[in-house]
mmCIF file with all atom_site columns, C-alpha atoms in Angstrom:
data_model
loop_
_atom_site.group_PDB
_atom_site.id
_atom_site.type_symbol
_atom_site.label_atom_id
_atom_site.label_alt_id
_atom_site.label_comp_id
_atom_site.label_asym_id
_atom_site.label_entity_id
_atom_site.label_seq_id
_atom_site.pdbx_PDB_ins_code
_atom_site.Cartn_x
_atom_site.Cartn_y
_atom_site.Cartn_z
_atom_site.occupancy
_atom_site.B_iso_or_equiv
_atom_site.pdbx_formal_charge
_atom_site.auth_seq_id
_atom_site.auth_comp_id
_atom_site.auth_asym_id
_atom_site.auth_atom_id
_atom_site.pdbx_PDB_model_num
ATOM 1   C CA . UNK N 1 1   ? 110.921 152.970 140.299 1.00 44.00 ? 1   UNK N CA 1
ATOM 2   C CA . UNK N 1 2   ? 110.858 151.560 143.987 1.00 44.00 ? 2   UNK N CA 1
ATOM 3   C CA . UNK N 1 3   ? 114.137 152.251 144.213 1.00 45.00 ? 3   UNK N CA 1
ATOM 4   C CA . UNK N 1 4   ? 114.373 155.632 143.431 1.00 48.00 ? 4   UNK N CA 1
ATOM 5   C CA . UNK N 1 5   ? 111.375 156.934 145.690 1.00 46.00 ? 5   UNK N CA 1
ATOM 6   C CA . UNK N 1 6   ? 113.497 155.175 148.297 1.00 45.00 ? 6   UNK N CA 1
ATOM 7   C CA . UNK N 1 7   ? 116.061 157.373 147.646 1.00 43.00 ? 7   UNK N CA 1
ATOM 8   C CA . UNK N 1 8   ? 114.145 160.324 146.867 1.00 45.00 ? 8   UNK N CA 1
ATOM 9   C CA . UNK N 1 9   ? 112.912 159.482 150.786 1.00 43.00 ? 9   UNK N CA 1
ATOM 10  C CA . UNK N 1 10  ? 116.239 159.420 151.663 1.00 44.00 ? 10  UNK N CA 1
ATOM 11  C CA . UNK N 1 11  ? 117.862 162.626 149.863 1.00 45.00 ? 11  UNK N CA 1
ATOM 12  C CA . UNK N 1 12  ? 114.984 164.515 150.786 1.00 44.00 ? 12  UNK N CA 1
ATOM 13  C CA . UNK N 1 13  ? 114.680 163.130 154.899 1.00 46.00 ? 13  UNK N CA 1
ATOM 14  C CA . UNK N 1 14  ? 116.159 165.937 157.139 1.00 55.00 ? 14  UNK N CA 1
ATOM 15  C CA . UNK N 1 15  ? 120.219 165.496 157.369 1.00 69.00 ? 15  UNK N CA 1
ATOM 16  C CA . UNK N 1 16  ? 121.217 164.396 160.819 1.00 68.00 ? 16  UNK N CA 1
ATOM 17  C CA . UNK N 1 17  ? 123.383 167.086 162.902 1.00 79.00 ? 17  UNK N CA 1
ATOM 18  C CA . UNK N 1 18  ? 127.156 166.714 162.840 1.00 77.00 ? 18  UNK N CA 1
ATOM 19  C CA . UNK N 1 19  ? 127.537 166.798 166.421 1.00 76.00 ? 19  UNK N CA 1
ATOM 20  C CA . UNK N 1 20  ? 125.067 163.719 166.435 1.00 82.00 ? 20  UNK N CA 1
ATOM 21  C CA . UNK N 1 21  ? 127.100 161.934 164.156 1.00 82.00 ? 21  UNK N CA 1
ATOM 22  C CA . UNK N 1 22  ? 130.102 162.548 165.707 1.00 84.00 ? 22  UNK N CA 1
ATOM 23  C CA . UNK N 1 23  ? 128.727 161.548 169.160 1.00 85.00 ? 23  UNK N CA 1
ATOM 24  C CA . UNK N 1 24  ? 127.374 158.781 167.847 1.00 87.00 ? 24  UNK N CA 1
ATOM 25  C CA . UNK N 1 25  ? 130.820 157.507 166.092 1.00 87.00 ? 25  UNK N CA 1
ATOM 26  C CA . UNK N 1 26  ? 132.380 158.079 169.593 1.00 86.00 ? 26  UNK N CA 1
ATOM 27  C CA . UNK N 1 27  ? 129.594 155.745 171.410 1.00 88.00 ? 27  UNK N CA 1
ATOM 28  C CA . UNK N 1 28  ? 130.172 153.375 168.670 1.00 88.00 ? 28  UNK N CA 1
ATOM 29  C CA . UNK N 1 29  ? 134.116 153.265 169.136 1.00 88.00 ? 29  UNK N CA 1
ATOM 30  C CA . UNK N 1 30  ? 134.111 153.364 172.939 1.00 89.00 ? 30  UNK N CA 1
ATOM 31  C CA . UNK N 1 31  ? 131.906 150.382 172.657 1.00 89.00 ? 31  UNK N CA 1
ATOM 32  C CA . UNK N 1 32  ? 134.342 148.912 169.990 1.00 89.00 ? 32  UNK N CA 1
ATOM 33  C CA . UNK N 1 33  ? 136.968 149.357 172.472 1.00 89.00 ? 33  UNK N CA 1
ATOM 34  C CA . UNK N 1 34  ? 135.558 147.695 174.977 1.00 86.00 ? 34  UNK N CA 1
ATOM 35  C CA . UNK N 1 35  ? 134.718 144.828 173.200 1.00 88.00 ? 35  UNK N CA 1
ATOM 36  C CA . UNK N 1 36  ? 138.471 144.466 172.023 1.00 85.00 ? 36  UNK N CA 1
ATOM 37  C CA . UNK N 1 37  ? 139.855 145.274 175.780 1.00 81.00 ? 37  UNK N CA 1
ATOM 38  C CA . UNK N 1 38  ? 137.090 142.385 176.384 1.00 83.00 ? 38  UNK N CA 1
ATOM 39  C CA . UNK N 1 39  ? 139.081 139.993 173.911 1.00 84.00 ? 39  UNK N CA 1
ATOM 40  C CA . UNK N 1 40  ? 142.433 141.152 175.115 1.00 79.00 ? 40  UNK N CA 1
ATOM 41  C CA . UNK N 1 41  ? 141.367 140.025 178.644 1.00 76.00 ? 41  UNK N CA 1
ATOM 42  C CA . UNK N 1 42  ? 139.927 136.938 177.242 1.00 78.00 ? 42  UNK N CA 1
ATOM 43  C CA . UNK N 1 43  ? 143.227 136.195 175.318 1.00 76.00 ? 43  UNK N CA 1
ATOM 44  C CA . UNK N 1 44  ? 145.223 137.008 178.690 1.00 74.00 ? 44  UNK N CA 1
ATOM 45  C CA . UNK N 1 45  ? 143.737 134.102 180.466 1.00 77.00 ? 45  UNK N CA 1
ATOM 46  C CA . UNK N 1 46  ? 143.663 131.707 177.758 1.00 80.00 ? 46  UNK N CA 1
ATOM 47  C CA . UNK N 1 47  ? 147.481 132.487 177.716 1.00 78.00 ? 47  UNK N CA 1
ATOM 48  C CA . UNK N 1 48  ? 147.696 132.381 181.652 1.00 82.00 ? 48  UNK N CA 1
ATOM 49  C CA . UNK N 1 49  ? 146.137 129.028 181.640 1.00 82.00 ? 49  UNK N CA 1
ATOM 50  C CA . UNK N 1 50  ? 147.878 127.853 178.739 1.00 80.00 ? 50  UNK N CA 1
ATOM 51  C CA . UNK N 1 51  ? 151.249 129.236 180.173 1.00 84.00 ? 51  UNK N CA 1
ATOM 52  C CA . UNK N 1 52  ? 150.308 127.327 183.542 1.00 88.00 ? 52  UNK N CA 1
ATOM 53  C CA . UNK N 1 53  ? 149.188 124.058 181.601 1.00 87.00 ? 53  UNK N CA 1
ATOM 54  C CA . UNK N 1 54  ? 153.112 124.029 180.206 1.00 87.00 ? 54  UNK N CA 1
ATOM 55  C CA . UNK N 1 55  ? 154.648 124.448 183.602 1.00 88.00 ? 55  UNK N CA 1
ATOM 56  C CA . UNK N 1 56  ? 152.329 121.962 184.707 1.00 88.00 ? 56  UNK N CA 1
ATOM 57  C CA . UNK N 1 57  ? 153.448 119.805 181.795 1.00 87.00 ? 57  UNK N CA 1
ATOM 58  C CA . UNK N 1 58  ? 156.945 120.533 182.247 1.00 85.00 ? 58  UNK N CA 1
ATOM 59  C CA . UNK N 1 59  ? 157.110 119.618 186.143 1.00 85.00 ? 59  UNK N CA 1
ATOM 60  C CA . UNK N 1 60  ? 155.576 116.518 185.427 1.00 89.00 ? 60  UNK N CA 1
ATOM 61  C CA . UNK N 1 61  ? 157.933 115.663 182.530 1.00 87.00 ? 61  UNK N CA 1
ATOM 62  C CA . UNK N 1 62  ? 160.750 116.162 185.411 1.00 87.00 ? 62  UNK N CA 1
ATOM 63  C CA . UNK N 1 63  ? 158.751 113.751 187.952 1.00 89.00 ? 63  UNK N CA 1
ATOM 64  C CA . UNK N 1 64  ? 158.875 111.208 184.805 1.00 91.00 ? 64  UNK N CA 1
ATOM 65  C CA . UNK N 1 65  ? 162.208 111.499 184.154 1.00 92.00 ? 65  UNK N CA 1
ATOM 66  C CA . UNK N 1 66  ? 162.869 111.266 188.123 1.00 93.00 ? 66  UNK N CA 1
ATOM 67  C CA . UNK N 1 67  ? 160.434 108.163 188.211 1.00 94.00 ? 67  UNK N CA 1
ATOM 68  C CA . UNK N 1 68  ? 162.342 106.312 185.169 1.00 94.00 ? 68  UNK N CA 1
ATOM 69  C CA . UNK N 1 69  ? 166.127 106.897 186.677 1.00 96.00 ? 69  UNK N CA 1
ATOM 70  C CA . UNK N 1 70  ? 164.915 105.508 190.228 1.00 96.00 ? 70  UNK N CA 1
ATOM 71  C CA . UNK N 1 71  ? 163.056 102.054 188.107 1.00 96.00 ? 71  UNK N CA 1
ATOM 72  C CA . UNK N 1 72  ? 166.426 102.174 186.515 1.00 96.00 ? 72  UNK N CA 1
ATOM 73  C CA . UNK N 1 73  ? 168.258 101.983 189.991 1.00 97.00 ? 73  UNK N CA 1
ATOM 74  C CA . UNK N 1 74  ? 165.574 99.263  191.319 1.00 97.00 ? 74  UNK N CA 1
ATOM 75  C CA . UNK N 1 75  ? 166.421 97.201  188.239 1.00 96.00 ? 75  UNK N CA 1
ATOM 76  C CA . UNK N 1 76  ? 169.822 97.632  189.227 1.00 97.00 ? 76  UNK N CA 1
ATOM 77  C CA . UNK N 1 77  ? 169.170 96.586  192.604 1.00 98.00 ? 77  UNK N CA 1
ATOM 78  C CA . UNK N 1 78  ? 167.152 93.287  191.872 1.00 97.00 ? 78  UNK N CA 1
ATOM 79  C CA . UNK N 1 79  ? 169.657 92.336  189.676 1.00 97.00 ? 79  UNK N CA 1
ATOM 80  C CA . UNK N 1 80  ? 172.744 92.314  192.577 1.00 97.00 ? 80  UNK N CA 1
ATOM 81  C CA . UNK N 1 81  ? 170.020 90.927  194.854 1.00 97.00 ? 81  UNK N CA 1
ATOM 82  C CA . UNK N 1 82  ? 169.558 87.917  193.345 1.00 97.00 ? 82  UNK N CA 1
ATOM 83  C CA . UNK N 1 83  ? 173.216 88.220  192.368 1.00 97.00 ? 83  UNK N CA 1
ATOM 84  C CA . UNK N 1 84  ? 173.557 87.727  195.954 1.00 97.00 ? 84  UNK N CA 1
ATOM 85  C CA . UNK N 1 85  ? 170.797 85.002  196.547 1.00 97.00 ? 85  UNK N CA 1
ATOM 86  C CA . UNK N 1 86  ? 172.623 82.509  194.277 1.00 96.00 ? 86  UNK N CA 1
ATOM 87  C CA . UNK N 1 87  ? 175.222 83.269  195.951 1.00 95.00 ? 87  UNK N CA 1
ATOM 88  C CA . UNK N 1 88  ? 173.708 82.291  199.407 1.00 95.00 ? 88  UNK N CA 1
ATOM 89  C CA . UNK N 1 89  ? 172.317 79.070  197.678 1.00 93.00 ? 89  UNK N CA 1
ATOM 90  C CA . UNK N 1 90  ? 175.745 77.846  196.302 1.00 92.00 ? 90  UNK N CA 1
ATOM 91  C CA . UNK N 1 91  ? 176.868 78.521  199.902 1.00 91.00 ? 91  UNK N CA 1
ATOM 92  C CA . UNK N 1 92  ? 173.932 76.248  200.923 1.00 90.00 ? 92  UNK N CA 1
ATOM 93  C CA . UNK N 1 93  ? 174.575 73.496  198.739 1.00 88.00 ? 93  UNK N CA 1
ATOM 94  C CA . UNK N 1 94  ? 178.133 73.663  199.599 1.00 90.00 ? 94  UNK N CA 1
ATOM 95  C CA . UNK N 1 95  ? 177.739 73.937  203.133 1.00 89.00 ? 95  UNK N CA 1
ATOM 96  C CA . UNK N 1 96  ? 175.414 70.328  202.848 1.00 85.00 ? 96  UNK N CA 1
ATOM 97  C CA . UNK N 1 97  ? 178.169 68.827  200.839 1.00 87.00 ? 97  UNK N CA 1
ATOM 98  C CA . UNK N 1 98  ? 180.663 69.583  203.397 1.00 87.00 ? 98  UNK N CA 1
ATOM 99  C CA . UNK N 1 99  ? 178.718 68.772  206.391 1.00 88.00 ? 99  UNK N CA 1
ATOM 100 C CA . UNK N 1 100 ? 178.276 65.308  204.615 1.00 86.00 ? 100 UNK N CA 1
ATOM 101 C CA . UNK N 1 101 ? 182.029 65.068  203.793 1.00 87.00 ? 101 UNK N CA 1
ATOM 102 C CA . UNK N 1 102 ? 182.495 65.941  207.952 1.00 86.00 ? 102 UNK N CA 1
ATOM 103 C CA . UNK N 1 103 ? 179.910 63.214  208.612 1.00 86.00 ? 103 UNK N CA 1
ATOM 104 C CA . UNK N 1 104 ? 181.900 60.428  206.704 1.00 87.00 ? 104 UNK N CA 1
ATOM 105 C CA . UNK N 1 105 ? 185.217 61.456  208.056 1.00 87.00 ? 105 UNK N CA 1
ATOM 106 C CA . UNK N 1 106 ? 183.929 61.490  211.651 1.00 84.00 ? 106 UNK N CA 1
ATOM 107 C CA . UNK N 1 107 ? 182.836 58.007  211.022 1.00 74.00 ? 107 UNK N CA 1
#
């Protein structure tokens, strides 16, 4: 029985002028407009920053891949270098053998 006084309340409350509905429907969409152009904007910068992050990303990817060819190259280098100081040492050991050769000759 609740129910239908309720509606009885409602059926028989004054009916709300057309222009007040329709102004009300355009308040109501403006602000539902907003609130997406809101969202848009939000979704704009989370794309900005995202796009930004990648760059960011991708540039240091390239400093990476520049840092691993030049630890490459210093690899490289180390190896010839001591390559090099054998080399020098063999000379060493062979200049003291001669010397000592020159030494017993002399004598």
């Amino acid at each position: 029985f609740a129910a239908n006084s309720g509606f009885a309340e409602m059926s028989s409350s004054p009916k709300l002028d057309p222009k007040t509905k329709i102004s009300d429907k355009i308040i109501g969409n403006i602000n539902d407009t907003g609130s997406l152009c809101r969202q848009i904007l939000r979704g704009s910068r989370s794309c900005e920053v995202l796009n930004q992050s990648a760059s960011n990303f991708a540039s240091q990817e390239k400093l990476l891949e520049n840092s691993e060819q030049n630890l490459k190259k210093m690899s490289i280098i180390a190896a010839h270098l001591q390559f090099q100081a054998d080399a020098v040492e063999r000379s060493v050991e062979v200049t003291d053998t001669l010397q000592d050769q020159l030494k017993t000759i002399q004598r």
